[in-house]
Amino acid sequence: MDLWIQVLYAIALLTFPAACLLLHLRLRNRASALLLFALGANALWIGWGQSALTLHLLQPASAAEHGAGINAAVALDRLDEFDHAQQTLAACDAALLLLLGASPLLTVSSLKFPLHTKE
């Protein structure tokens, strides 16, 4: 990827958090704070949470834990753990995306517009 495309991509990734921060500094209410919290929670989930949960739930079966080899019962247990981990990851993704999607709506609804605009 060319350098200018990477620079544009980085600017695009930083524009939304910067806009959320400026909006919060301007409004300073609970809804804008929730927007910042939702953004931070999603960033932590994408950057660290998914890999940490996957690492702890889906560690490969060690030979010392199950003997010298892996048998069919252990393999089926690992499939059940994998299915549970996928469901947990999907539930966390859905909850955080719902929070991130609802927080701008709450921020917009917290704005108070004057009845008459200045002409």
mmCIF file with all atom_site columns, C-alpha atoms in Angstrom:
data_model
loop_
_atom_site.group_PDB
_atom_site.id
_atom_site.type_symbol
_atom_site.label_atom_id
_atom_site.label_alt_id
_atom_site.label_comp_id
_atom_site.label_asym_id
_atom_site.label_entity_id
_atom_site.label_seq_id
_atom_site.pdbx_PDB_ins_code
_atom_site.Cartn_x
_atom_site.Cartn_y
_atom_site.Cartn_z
_atom_site.occupancy
_atom_site.B_iso_or_equiv
_atom_site.pdbx_formal_charge
_atom_site.auth_seq_id
_atom_site.auth_comp_id
_atom_site.auth_asym_id
_atom_site.auth_atom_id
_atom_site.pdbx_PDB_model_num
ATOM 1   C CA . MET A 1 1   ? 0.000   0.000   0.000  1.00 0.00 ? 1   MET A CA 1
ATOM 2   C CA . ASP A 1 2   ? 1.328   3.419   -0.896 1.00 0.00 ? 2   ASP A CA 1
ATOM 3   C CA . LEU A 1 3   ? 2.298   5.799   1.861  1.00 0.00 ? 3   LEU A CA 1
ATOM 4   C CA . TRP A 1 4   ? -0.334  8.394   0.974  1.00 0.00 ? 4   TRP A CA 1
ATOM 5   C CA . ILE A 1 5   ? -3.079  5.762   1.171  1.00 0.00 ? 5   ILE A CA 1
ATOM 6   C CA . GLN A 1 6   ? -1.857  4.778   4.638  1.00 0.00 ? 6   GLN A CA 1
ATOM 7   C CA . VAL A 1 7   ? -1.829  8.430   5.694  1.00 0.00 ? 7   VAL A CA 1
ATOM 8   C CA . LEU A 1 8   ? -5.385  8.937   4.404  1.00 0.00 ? 8   LEU A CA 1
ATOM 9   C CA . TYR A 1 9   ? -6.477  5.765   6.200  1.00 0.00 ? 9   TYR A CA 1
ATOM 10  C CA . ALA A 1 10  ? -4.937  6.948   9.481  1.00 0.00 ? 10  ALA A CA 1
ATOM 11  C CA . ILE A 1 11  ? -6.604  10.358  9.126  1.00 0.00 ? 11  ILE A CA 1
ATOM 12  C CA . ALA A 1 12  ? -9.931  8.671   8.439  1.00 0.00 ? 12  ALA A CA 1
ATOM 13  C CA . LEU A 1 13  ? -9.553  6.458   11.518 1.00 0.00 ? 13  LEU A CA 1
ATOM 14  C CA . LEU A 1 14  ? -8.747  9.438   13.744 1.00 0.00 ? 14  LEU A CA 1
ATOM 15  C CA . THR A 1 15  ? -11.483 11.749  12.425 1.00 0.00 ? 15  THR A CA 1
ATOM 16  C CA . PHE A 1 16  ? -14.417 10.081  14.197 1.00 0.00 ? 16  PHE A CA 1
ATOM 17  C CA . PRO A 1 17  ? -12.786 9.879   17.666 1.00 0.00 ? 17  PRO A CA 1
ATOM 18  C CA . ALA A 1 18  ? -11.613 13.486  17.321 1.00 0.00 ? 18  ALA A CA 1
ATOM 19  C CA . ALA A 1 19  ? -15.124 14.591  16.353 1.00 0.00 ? 19  ALA A CA 1
ATOM 20  C CA . CYS A 1 20  ? -16.586 12.702  19.332 1.00 0.00 ? 20  CYS A CA 1
ATOM 21  C CA . LEU A 1 21  ? -14.085 14.338  21.681 1.00 0.00 ? 21  LEU A CA 1
ATOM 22  C CA . LEU A 1 22  ? -14.839 17.819  20.318 1.00 0.00 ? 22  LEU A CA 1
ATOM 23  C CA . LEU A 1 23  ? -18.570 17.147  20.597 1.00 0.00 ? 23  LEU A CA 1
ATOM 24  C CA . HIS A 1 24  ? -18.148 16.112  24.221 1.00 0.00 ? 24  HIS A CA 1
ATOM 25  C CA . LEU A 1 25  ? -16.037 19.183  25.000 1.00 0.00 ? 25  LEU A CA 1
ATOM 26  C CA . ARG A 1 26  ? -18.747 21.346  23.470 1.00 0.00 ? 26  ARG A CA 1
ATOM 27  C CA . LEU A 1 27  ? -21.753 19.658  25.127 1.00 0.00 ? 27  LEU A CA 1
ATOM 28  C CA . ARG A 1 28  ? -20.330 18.289  28.397 1.00 0.00 ? 28  ARG A CA 1
ATOM 29  C CA . ASN A 1 29  ? -23.369 16.151  29.226 1.00 0.00 ? 29  ASN A CA 1
ATOM 30  C CA . ARG A 1 30  ? -24.026 12.490  30.006 1.00 0.00 ? 30  ARG A CA 1
ATOM 31  C CA . ALA A 1 31  ? -24.975 11.565  26.455 1.00 0.00 ? 31  ALA A CA 1
ATOM 32  C CA . SER A 1 32  ? -21.712 12.843  24.987 1.00 0.00 ? 32  SER A CA 1
ATOM 33  C CA . ALA A 1 33  ? -19.762 11.130  27.773 1.00 0.00 ? 33  ALA A CA 1
ATOM 34  C CA . LEU A 1 34  ? -21.584 7.895   26.911 1.00 0.00 ? 34  LEU A CA 1
ATOM 35  C CA . LEU A 1 35  ? -20.535 8.364   23.293 1.00 0.00 ? 35  LEU A CA 1
ATOM 36  C CA . LEU A 1 36  ? -16.887 8.660   24.353 1.00 0.00 ? 36  LEU A CA 1
ATOM 37  C CA . PHE A 1 37  ? -17.244 5.630   26.629 1.00 0.00 ? 37  PHE A CA 1
ATOM 38  C CA . ALA A 1 38  ? -18.811 3.559   23.832 1.00 0.00 ? 38  ALA A CA 1
ATOM 39  C CA . LEU A 1 39  ? -16.069 4.550   21.439 1.00 0.00 ? 39  LEU A CA 1
ATOM 40  C CA . GLY A 1 40  ? -13.360 3.654   23.951 1.00 0.00 ? 40  GLY A CA 1
ATOM 41  C CA . ALA A 1 41  ? -15.029 0.356   24.834 1.00 0.00 ? 41  ALA A CA 1
ATOM 42  C CA . ASN A 1 42  ? -15.203 -0.641  21.172 1.00 0.00 ? 42  ASN A CA 1
ATOM 43  C CA . ALA A 1 43  ? -11.579 0.333   20.616 1.00 0.00 ? 43  ALA A CA 1
ATOM 44  C CA . LEU A 1 44  ? -10.489 -1.766  23.599 1.00 0.00 ? 44  LEU A CA 1
ATOM 45  C CA . TRP A 1 45  ? -12.657 -4.683  22.480 1.00 0.00 ? 45  TRP A CA 1
ATOM 46  C CA . ILE A 1 46  ? -11.265 -4.633  18.941 1.00 0.00 ? 46  ILE A CA 1
ATOM 47  C CA . GLY A 1 47  ? -7.667  -4.020  19.978 1.00 0.00 ? 47  GLY A CA 1
ATOM 48  C CA . TRP A 1 48  ? -7.364  -6.247  23.020 1.00 0.00 ? 48  TRP A CA 1
ATOM 49  C CA . GLY A 1 49  ? -10.574 -7.889  24.263 1.00 0.00 ? 49  GLY A CA 1
ATOM 50  C CA . GLN A 1 50  ? -11.277 -10.251 21.400 1.00 0.00 ? 50  GLN A CA 1
ATOM 51  C CA . SER A 1 51  ? -7.772  -11.657 21.330 1.00 0.00 ? 51  SER A CA 1
ATOM 52  C CA . ALA A 1 52  ? -7.613  -11.955 25.137 1.00 0.00 ? 52  ALA A CA 1
ATOM 53  C CA . LEU A 1 53  ? -10.944 -13.780 25.311 1.00 0.00 ? 53  LEU A CA 1
ATOM 54  C CA . THR A 1 54  ? -9.999  -16.058 22.437 1.00 0.00 ? 54  THR A CA 1
ATOM 55  C CA . LEU A 1 55  ? -6.598  -16.778 23.955 1.00 0.00 ? 55  LEU A CA 1
ATOM 56  C CA . HIS A 1 56  ? -8.027  -17.726 27.343 1.00 0.00 ? 56  HIS A CA 1
ATOM 57  C CA . LEU A 1 57  ? -11.005 -19.698 26.042 1.00 0.00 ? 57  LEU A CA 1
ATOM 58  C CA . LEU A 1 58  ? -9.371  -21.442 23.122 1.00 0.00 ? 58  LEU A CA 1
ATOM 59  C CA . GLN A 1 59  ? -5.896  -22.363 24.285 1.00 0.00 ? 59  GLN A CA 1
ATOM 60  C CA . PRO A 1 60  ? -4.700  -25.449 22.438 1.00 0.00 ? 60  PRO A CA 1
ATOM 61  C CA . ALA A 1 61  ? -4.913  -28.684 24.368 1.00 0.00 ? 61  ALA A CA 1
ATOM 62  C CA . SER A 1 62  ? -1.519  -29.500 25.812 1.00 0.00 ? 62  SER A CA 1
ATOM 63  C CA . ALA A 1 63  ? -0.125  -33.011 25.800 1.00 0.00 ? 63  ALA A CA 1
ATOM 64  C CA . ALA A 1 64  ? 0.532   -32.926 29.547 1.00 0.00 ? 64  ALA A CA 1
ATOM 65  C CA . GLU A 1 65  ? -3.075  -32.002 30.281 1.00 0.00 ? 65  GLU A CA 1
ATOM 66  C CA . HIS A 1 66  ? -4.679  -34.824 28.322 1.00 0.00 ? 66  HIS A CA 1
ATOM 67  C CA . GLY A 1 67  ? -1.996  -37.446 28.185 1.00 0.00 ? 67  GLY A CA 1
ATOM 68  C CA . ALA A 1 68  ? 0.270   -38.180 25.259 1.00 0.00 ? 68  ALA A CA 1
ATOM 69  C CA . GLY A 1 69  ? -2.383  -37.736 22.565 1.00 0.00 ? 69  GLY A CA 1
ATOM 70  C CA . ILE A 1 70  ? -5.766  -36.246 21.928 1.00 0.00 ? 70  ILE A CA 1
ATOM 71  C CA . ASN A 1 71  ? -8.751  -38.555 21.743 1.00 0.00 ? 71  ASN A CA 1
ATOM 72  C CA . ALA A 1 72  ? -12.226 -38.084 20.286 1.00 0.00 ? 72  ALA A CA 1
ATOM 73  C CA . ALA A 1 73  ? -13.811 -37.027 23.599 1.00 0.00 ? 73  ALA A CA 1
ATOM 74  C CA . VAL A 1 74  ? -11.229 -34.299 24.094 1.00 0.00 ? 74  VAL A CA 1
ATOM 75  C CA . ALA A 1 75  ? -11.694 -33.154 20.489 1.00 0.00 ? 75  ALA A CA 1
ATOM 76  C CA . LEU A 1 76  ? -15.482 -32.920 20.988 1.00 0.00 ? 76  LEU A CA 1
ATOM 77  C CA . ASP A 1 77  ? -14.965 -30.966 24.217 1.00 0.00 ? 77  ASP A CA 1
ATOM 78  C CA . ARG A 1 78  ? -12.729 -28.556 22.323 1.00 0.00 ? 78  ARG A CA 1
ATOM 79  C CA . LEU A 1 79  ? -15.433 -28.101 19.660 1.00 0.00 ? 79  LEU A CA 1
ATOM 80  C CA . ASP A 1 80  ? -17.983 -27.290 22.385 1.00 0.00 ? 80  ASP A CA 1
ATOM 81  C CA . GLU A 1 81  ? -15.573 -24.754 23.893 1.00 0.00 ? 81  GLU A CA 1
ATOM 82  C CA . PHE A 1 82  ? -15.013 -23.218 20.464 1.00 0.00 ? 82  PHE A CA 1
ATOM 83  C CA . ASP A 1 83  ? -18.762 -22.901 19.865 1.00 0.00 ? 83  ASP A CA 1
ATOM 84  C CA . HIS A 1 84  ? -19.219 -21.291 23.301 1.00 0.00 ? 84  HIS A CA 1
ATOM 85  C CA . ALA A 1 85  ? -16.365 -18.881 22.614 1.00 0.00 ? 85  ALA A CA 1
ATOM 86  C CA . GLN A 1 86  ? -17.853 -17.894 19.246 1.00 0.00 ? 86  GLN A CA 1
ATOM 87  C CA . GLN A 1 87  ? -21.223 -17.217 20.875 1.00 0.00 ? 87  GLN A CA 1
ATOM 88  C CA . THR A 1 88  ? -19.560 -15.149 23.604 1.00 0.00 ? 88  THR A CA 1
ATOM 89  C CA . LEU A 1 89  ? -17.593 -13.115 21.063 1.00 0.00 ? 89  LEU A CA 1
ATOM 90  C CA . ALA A 1 90  ? -20.717 -12.512 18.971 1.00 0.00 ? 90  ALA A CA 1
ATOM 91  C CA . ALA A 1 91  ? -22.728 -11.422 22.026 1.00 0.00 ? 91  ALA A CA 1
ATOM 92  C CA . CYS A 1 92  ? -20.016 -8.975  23.124 1.00 0.00 ? 92  CYS A CA 1
ATOM 93  C CA . ASP A 1 93  ? -19.739 -7.599  19.588 1.00 0.00 ? 93  ASP A CA 1
ATOM 94  C CA . ALA A 1 94  ? -23.499 -7.101  19.352 1.00 0.00 ? 94  ALA A CA 1
ATOM 95  C CA . ALA A 1 95  ? -23.767 -5.410  22.758 1.00 0.00 ? 95  ALA A CA 1
ATOM 96  C CA . LEU A 1 96  ? -20.894 -3.013  22.082 1.00 0.00 ? 96  LEU A CA 1
ATOM 97  C CA . LEU A 1 97  ? -22.148 -2.165  18.600 1.00 0.00 ? 97  LEU A CA 1
ATOM 98  C CA . LEU A 1 98  ? -25.616 -1.507  20.014 1.00 0.00 ? 98  LEU A CA 1
ATOM 99  C CA . LEU A 1 99  ? -24.082 0.826   22.592 1.00 0.00 ? 99  LEU A CA 1
ATOM 100 C CA . LEU A 1 100 ? -21.996 2.584   19.936 1.00 0.00 ? 100 LEU A CA 1
ATOM 101 C CA . GLY A 1 101 ? -25.002 2.892   17.629 1.00 0.00 ? 101 GLY A CA 1
ATOM 102 C CA . ALA A 1 102 ? -27.376 4.199   20.293 1.00 0.00 ? 102 ALA A CA 1
ATOM 103 C CA . SER A 1 103 ? -25.005 6.715   21.862 1.00 0.00 ? 103 SER A CA 1
ATOM 104 C CA . PRO A 1 104 ? -25.019 9.199   18.911 1.00 0.00 ? 104 PRO A CA 1
ATOM 105 C CA . LEU A 1 105 ? -28.817 9.061   18.961 1.00 0.00 ? 105 LEU A CA 1
ATOM 106 C CA . LEU A 1 106 ? -28.813 9.916   22.650 1.00 0.00 ? 106 LEU A CA 1
ATOM 107 C CA . THR A 1 107 ? -26.287 12.689  22.031 1.00 0.00 ? 107 THR A CA 1
ATOM 108 C CA . VAL A 1 108 ? -28.419 14.206  19.275 1.00 0.00 ? 108 VAL A CA 1
ATOM 109 C CA . SER A 1 109 ? -31.560 13.964  21.411 1.00 0.00 ? 109 SER A CA 1
ATOM 110 C CA . SER A 1 110 ? -29.775 15.826  24.214 1.00 0.00 ? 110 SER A CA 1
ATOM 111 C CA . LEU A 1 111 ? -29.264 18.896  22.029 1.00 0.00 ? 111 LEU A CA 1
ATOM 112 C CA . LYS A 1 112 ? -31.638 21.756  22.676 1.00 0.00 ? 112 LYS A CA 1
ATOM 113 C CA . PHE A 1 113 ? -32.440 23.929  19.688 1.00 0.00 ? 113 PHE A CA 1
ATOM 114 C CA . PRO A 1 114 ? -33.835 27.460  20.016 1.00 0.00 ? 114 PRO A CA 1
ATOM 115 C CA . LEU A 1 115 ? -37.406 27.968  18.894 1.00 0.00 ? 115 LEU A CA 1
ATOM 116 C CA . HIS A 1 116 ? -36.485 30.823  16.590 1.00 0.00 ? 116 HIS A CA 1
ATOM 117 C CA . THR A 1 117 ? -33.245 31.108  14.724 1.00 0.00 ? 117 THR A CA 1
ATOM 118 C CA . LYS A 1 118 ? -31.439 34.424  14.498 1.00 0.00 ? 118 LYS A CA 1
ATOM 119 C CA . GLU A 1 119 ? -31.854 36.097  11.146 1.00 0.00 ? 119 GLU A CA 1
#
